[in-house]
Tab-separated table of C-alpha atoms in Angstrom:
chain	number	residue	atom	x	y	z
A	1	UNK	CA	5.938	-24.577	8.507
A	2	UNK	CA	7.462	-21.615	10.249
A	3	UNK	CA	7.643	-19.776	6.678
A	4	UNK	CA	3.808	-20.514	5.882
A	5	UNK	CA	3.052	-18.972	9.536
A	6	UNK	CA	5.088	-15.727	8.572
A	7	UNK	CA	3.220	-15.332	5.765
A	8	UNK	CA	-0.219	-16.255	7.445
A	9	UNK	CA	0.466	-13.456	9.837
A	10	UNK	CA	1.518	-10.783	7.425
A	11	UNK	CA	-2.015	-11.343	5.584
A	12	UNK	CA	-3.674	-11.570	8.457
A	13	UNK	CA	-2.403	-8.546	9.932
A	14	UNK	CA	-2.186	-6.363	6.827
A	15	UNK	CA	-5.323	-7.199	4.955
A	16	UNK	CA	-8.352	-8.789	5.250
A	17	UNK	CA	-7.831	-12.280	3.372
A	18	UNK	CA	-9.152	-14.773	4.976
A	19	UNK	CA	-6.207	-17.215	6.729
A	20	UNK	CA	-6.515	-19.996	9.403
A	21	UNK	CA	-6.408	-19.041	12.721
A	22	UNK	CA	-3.718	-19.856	15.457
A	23	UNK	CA	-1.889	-18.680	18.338
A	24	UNK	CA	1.219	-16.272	17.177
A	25	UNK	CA	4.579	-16.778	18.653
A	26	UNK	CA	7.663	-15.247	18.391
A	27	UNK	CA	9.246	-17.080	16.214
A	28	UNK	CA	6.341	-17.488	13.862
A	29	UNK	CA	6.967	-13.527	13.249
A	30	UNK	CA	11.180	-14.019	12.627
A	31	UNK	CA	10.070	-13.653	8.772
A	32	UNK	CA	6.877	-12.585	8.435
A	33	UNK	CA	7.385	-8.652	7.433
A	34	UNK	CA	9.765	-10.269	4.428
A	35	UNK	CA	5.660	-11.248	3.064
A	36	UNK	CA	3.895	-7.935	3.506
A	37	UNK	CA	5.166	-6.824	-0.001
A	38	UNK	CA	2.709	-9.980	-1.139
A	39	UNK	CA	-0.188	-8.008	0.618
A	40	UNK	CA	0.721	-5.489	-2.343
A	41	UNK	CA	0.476	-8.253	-5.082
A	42	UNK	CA	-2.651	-8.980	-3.737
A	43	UNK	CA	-3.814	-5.753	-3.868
A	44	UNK	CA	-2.374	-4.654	-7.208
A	45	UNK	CA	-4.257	-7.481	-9.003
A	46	UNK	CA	-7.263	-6.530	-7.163
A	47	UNK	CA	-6.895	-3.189	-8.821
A	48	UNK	CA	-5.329	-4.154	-12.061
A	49	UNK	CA	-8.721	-6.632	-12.271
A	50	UNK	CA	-11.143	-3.855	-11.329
A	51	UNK	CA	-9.645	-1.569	-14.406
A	52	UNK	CA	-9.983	-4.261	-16.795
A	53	UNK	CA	-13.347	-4.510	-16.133
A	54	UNK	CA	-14.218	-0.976	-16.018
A	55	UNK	CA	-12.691	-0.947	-19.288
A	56	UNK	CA	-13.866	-3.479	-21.171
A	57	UNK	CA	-17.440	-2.779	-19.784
A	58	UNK	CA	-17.641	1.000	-20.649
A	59	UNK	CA	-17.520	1.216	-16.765
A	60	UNK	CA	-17.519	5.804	-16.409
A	61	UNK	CA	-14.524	7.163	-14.669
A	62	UNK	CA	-15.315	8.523	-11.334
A	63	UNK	CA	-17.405	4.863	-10.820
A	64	UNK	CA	-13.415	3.442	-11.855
A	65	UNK	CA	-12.054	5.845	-9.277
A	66	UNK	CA	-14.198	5.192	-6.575
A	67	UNK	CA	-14.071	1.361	-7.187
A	68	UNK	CA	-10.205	1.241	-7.021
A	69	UNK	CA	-10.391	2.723	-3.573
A	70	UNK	CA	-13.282	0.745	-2.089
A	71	UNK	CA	-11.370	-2.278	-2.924
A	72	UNK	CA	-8.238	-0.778	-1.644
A	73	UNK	CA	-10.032	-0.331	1.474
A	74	UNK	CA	-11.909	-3.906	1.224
A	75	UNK	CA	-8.492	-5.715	0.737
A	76	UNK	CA	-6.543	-4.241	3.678
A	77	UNK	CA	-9.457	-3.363	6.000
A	78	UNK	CA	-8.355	0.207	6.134
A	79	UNK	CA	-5.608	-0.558	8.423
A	80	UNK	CA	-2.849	1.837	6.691
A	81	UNK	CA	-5.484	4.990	6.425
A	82	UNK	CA	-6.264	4.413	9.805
A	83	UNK	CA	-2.548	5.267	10.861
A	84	UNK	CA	-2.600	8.071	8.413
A	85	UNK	CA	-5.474	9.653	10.209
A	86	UNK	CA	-3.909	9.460	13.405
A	87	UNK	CA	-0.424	10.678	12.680
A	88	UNK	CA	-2.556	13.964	10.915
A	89	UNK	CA	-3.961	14.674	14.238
A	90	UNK	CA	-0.746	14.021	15.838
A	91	UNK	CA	1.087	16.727	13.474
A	92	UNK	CA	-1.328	19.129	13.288
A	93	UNK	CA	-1.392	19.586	16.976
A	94	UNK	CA	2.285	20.903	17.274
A	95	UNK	CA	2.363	19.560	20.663
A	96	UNK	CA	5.614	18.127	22.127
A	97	UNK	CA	6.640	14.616	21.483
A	98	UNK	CA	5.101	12.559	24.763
A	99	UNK	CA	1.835	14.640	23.632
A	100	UNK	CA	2.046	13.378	20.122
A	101	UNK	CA	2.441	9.816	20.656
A	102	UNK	CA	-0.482	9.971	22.906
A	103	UNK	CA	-2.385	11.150	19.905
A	104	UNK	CA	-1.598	8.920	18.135
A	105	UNK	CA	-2.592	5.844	20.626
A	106	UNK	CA	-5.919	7.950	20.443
A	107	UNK	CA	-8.935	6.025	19.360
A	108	UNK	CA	-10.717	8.895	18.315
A	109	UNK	CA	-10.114	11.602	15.497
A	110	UNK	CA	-10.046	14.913	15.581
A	111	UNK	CA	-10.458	17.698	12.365
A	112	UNK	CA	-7.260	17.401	11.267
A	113	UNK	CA	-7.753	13.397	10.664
A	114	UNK	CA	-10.858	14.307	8.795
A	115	UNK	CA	-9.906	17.108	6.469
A	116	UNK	CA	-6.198	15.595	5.882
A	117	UNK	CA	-8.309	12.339	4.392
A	118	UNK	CA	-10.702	13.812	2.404
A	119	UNK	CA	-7.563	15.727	0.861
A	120	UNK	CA	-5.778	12.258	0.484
A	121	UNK	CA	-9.414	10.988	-1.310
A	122	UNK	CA	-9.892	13.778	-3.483
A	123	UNK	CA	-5.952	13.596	-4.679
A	124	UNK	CA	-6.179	9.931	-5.302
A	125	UNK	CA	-10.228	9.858	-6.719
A	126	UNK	CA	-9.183	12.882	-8.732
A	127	UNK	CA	-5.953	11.157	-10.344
A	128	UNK	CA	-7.121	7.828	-11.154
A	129	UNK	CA	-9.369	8.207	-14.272
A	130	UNK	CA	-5.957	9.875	-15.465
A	131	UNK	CA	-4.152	6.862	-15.667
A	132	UNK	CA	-4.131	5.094	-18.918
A	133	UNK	CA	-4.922	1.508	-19.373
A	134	UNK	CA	-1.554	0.300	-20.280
A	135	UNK	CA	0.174	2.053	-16.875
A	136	UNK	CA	-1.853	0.445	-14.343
A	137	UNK	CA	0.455	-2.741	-14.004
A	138	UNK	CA	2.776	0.535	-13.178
A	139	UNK	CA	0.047	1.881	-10.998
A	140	UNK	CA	-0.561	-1.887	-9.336
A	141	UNK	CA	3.176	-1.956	-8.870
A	142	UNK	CA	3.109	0.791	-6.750
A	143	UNK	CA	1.217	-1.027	-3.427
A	144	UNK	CA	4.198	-3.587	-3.764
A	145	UNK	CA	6.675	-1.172	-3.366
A	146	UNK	CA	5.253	1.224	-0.772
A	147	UNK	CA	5.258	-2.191	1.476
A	148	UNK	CA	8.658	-3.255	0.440
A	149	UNK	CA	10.101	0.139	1.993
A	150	UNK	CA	7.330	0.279	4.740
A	151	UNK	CA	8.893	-3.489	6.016
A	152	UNK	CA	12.519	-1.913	5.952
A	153	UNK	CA	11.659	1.337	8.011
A	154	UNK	CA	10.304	-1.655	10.721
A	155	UNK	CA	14.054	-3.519	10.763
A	156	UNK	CA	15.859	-0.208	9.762
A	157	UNK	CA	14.279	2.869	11.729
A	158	UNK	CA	14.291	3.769	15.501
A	159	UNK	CA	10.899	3.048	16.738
A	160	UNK	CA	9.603	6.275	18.733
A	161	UNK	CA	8.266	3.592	21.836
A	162	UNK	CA	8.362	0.238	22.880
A	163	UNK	CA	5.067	-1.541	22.341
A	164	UNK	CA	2.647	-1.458	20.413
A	165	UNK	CA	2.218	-3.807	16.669
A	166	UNK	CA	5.468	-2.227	14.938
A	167	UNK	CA	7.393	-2.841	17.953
A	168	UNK	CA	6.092	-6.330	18.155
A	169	UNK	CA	7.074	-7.064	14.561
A	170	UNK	CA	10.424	-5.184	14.958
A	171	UNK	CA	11.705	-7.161	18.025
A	172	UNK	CA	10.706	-10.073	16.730
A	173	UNK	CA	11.926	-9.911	13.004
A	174	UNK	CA	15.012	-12.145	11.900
A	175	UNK	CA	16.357	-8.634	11.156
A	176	UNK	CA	19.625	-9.482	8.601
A	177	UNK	CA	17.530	-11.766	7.029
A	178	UNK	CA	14.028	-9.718	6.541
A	179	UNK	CA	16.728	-6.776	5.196
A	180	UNK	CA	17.983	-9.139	2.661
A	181	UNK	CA	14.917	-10.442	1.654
A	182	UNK	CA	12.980	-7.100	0.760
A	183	UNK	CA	16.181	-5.516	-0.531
A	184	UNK	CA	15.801	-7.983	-3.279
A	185	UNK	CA	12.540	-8.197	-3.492
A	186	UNK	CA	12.573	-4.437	-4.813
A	187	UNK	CA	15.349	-4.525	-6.896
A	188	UNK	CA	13.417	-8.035	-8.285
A	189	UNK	CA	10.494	-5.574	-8.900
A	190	UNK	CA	12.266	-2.485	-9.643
A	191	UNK	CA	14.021	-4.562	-12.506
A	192	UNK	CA	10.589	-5.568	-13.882
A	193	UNK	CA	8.870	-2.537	-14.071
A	194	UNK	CA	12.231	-0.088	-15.454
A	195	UNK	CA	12.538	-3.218	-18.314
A	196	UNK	CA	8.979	-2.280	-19.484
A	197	UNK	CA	8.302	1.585	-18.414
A	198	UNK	CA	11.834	2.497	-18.914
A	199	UNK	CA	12.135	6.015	-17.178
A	200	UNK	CA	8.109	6.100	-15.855
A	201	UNK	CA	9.251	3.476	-13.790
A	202	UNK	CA	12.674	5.216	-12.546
A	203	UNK	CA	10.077	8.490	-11.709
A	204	UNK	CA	8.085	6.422	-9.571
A	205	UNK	CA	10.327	5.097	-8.021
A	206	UNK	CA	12.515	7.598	-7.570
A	207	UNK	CA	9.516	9.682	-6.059
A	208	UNK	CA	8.568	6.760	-3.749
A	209	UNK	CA	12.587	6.682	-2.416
A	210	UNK	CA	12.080	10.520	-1.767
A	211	UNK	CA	9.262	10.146	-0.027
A	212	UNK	CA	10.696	7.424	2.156
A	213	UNK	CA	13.403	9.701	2.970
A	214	UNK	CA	11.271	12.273	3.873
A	215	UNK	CA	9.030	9.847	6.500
A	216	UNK	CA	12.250	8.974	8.374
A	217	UNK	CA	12.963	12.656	8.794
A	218	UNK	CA	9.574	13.850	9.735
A	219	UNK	CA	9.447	10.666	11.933
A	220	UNK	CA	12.541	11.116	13.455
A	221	UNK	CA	12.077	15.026	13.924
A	222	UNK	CA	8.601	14.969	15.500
A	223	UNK	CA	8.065	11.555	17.354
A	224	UNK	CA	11.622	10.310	17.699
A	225	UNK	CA	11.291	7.403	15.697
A	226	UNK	CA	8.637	5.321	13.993
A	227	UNK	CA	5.502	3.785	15.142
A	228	UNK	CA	2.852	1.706	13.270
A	229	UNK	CA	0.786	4.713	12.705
A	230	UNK	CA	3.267	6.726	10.685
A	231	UNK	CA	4.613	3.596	8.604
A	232	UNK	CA	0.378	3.770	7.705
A	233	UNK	CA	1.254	7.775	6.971
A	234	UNK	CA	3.989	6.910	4.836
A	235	UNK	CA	2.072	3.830	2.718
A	236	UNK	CA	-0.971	6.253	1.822
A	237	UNK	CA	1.387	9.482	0.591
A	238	UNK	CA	3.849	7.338	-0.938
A	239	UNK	CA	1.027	5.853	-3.144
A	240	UNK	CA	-0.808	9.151	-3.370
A	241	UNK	CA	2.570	10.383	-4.990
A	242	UNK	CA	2.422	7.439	-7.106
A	243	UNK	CA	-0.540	7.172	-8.008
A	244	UNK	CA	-0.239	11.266	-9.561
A	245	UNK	CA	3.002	10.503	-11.343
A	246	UNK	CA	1.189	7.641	-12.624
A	247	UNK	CA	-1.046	9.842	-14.736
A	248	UNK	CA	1.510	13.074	-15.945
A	249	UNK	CA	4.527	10.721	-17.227
């Protein structure tokens, strides 16, 4: 029962599936980041179902584009691009640390939030009609990954304060365990997708695992640590890197 409240939670958090309702305790959340990768398999089919209808129905290509996001956006109630707004504000004020994480607890958004999304829109709208029919299970594997890492930068990173959702899901989280459990869960997938892209796969996810690196530095350097806002940051430009390599390989 424990393991069916984990995963309750991690949907019910990280998208916007409809799951029962009741109260959360501790040590309902020991394993529950171990199923936020299954928010991405949720969310790939979504997609990969949206393309093969757009293609078998002569659907044009910015409709395809604009779909793909809308239900990206539908399926995780814009949780992970609100974070991604807020850490733009954040690091586009230059401001020291305490000033920054402020920012970021924000409820409103500034310019930077604005123009730093439409750039993140335009990158993804603009790439998608790029991507070839037979790369989107690539393309769908991509939202399974960028949660795979996100969930080890919770058990594995410093977070920058102590409170807020990340925190709660990081003191709570059967750490060795979770680890374990998403460790294998990407080589599982990382397996699966190099045995039928071959070296497309090893690109993507090479470029995700750089990117990764790069969100524990940037972290780290300007808000010393993580916070639930910036794991957002990281889940949008990971798959906006994806989703570009997805079309030139």
């Amino acid at each position: 029962m424990s393991i069916l409240k984990a995963c309750i939670i991690a949907f019910g958090t990280y998208s916007k599936f409809p799951v029962p309702y009741f109260e959360w305790k501790e040590k309902d959340m020991k394993y529950s980041i171990c199923f936020f990768p299954f928010v991405g398999v949720l969310l790939g089919a979504a997609e990969w179902l949206w393309f093969w209808i757009c293609v078998n129905y002569g659907m044009g290509s910015l409709f395809k584009a604009a779909g793909a996001v809308i239900i990206n956006i539908l399926v995780t109630g814009g949780i992970h691009i609100d974070g991604y707004m807020d850490t733009m504000d954040a690091l586009h004020s230059y401001q020291p640390v305490e000033k920054k994480l402020e920012i970021l607890k924000d409820a409103h958004i500034g310019a930077f939030a604005v123009i730093m999304l439409s750039v993140l829109l335009l990158a993804y709208i603009g790439a998608l009609p790029g991507i070839d029919f037979n790369n989107v299970p690539l393309f769908a594997s991509t939202f399974v990954f960028s949660r795979i890492l996100s969930g080890l930068s919770v058990v594995l990173f410093k977070g920058a304060k102590k409170g807020g959702m990340l925190y709660a899901f990081s003191s709570s989280a059967q750490k060795k365990v979770v680890c374990i459990s998403l460790v294998m869960e990407f080589l599982f997938m990382a397996a699966g997708t190099i045995w039928i892209y071959k070296i497309k796969a090893v690109f993507v996810i090479v470029a995700m695992l750089i990117v990764f690196i790069y969100y524990r530095y940037k972290s780290y350097k300007e808000f010393g640590g993580i916070t639930g806002d910036l794991a957002g940051w990281f889940l949008c430009l990971s798959e906006m890197v994806a989703v570009i390599l997805c079309v030139f390989i």
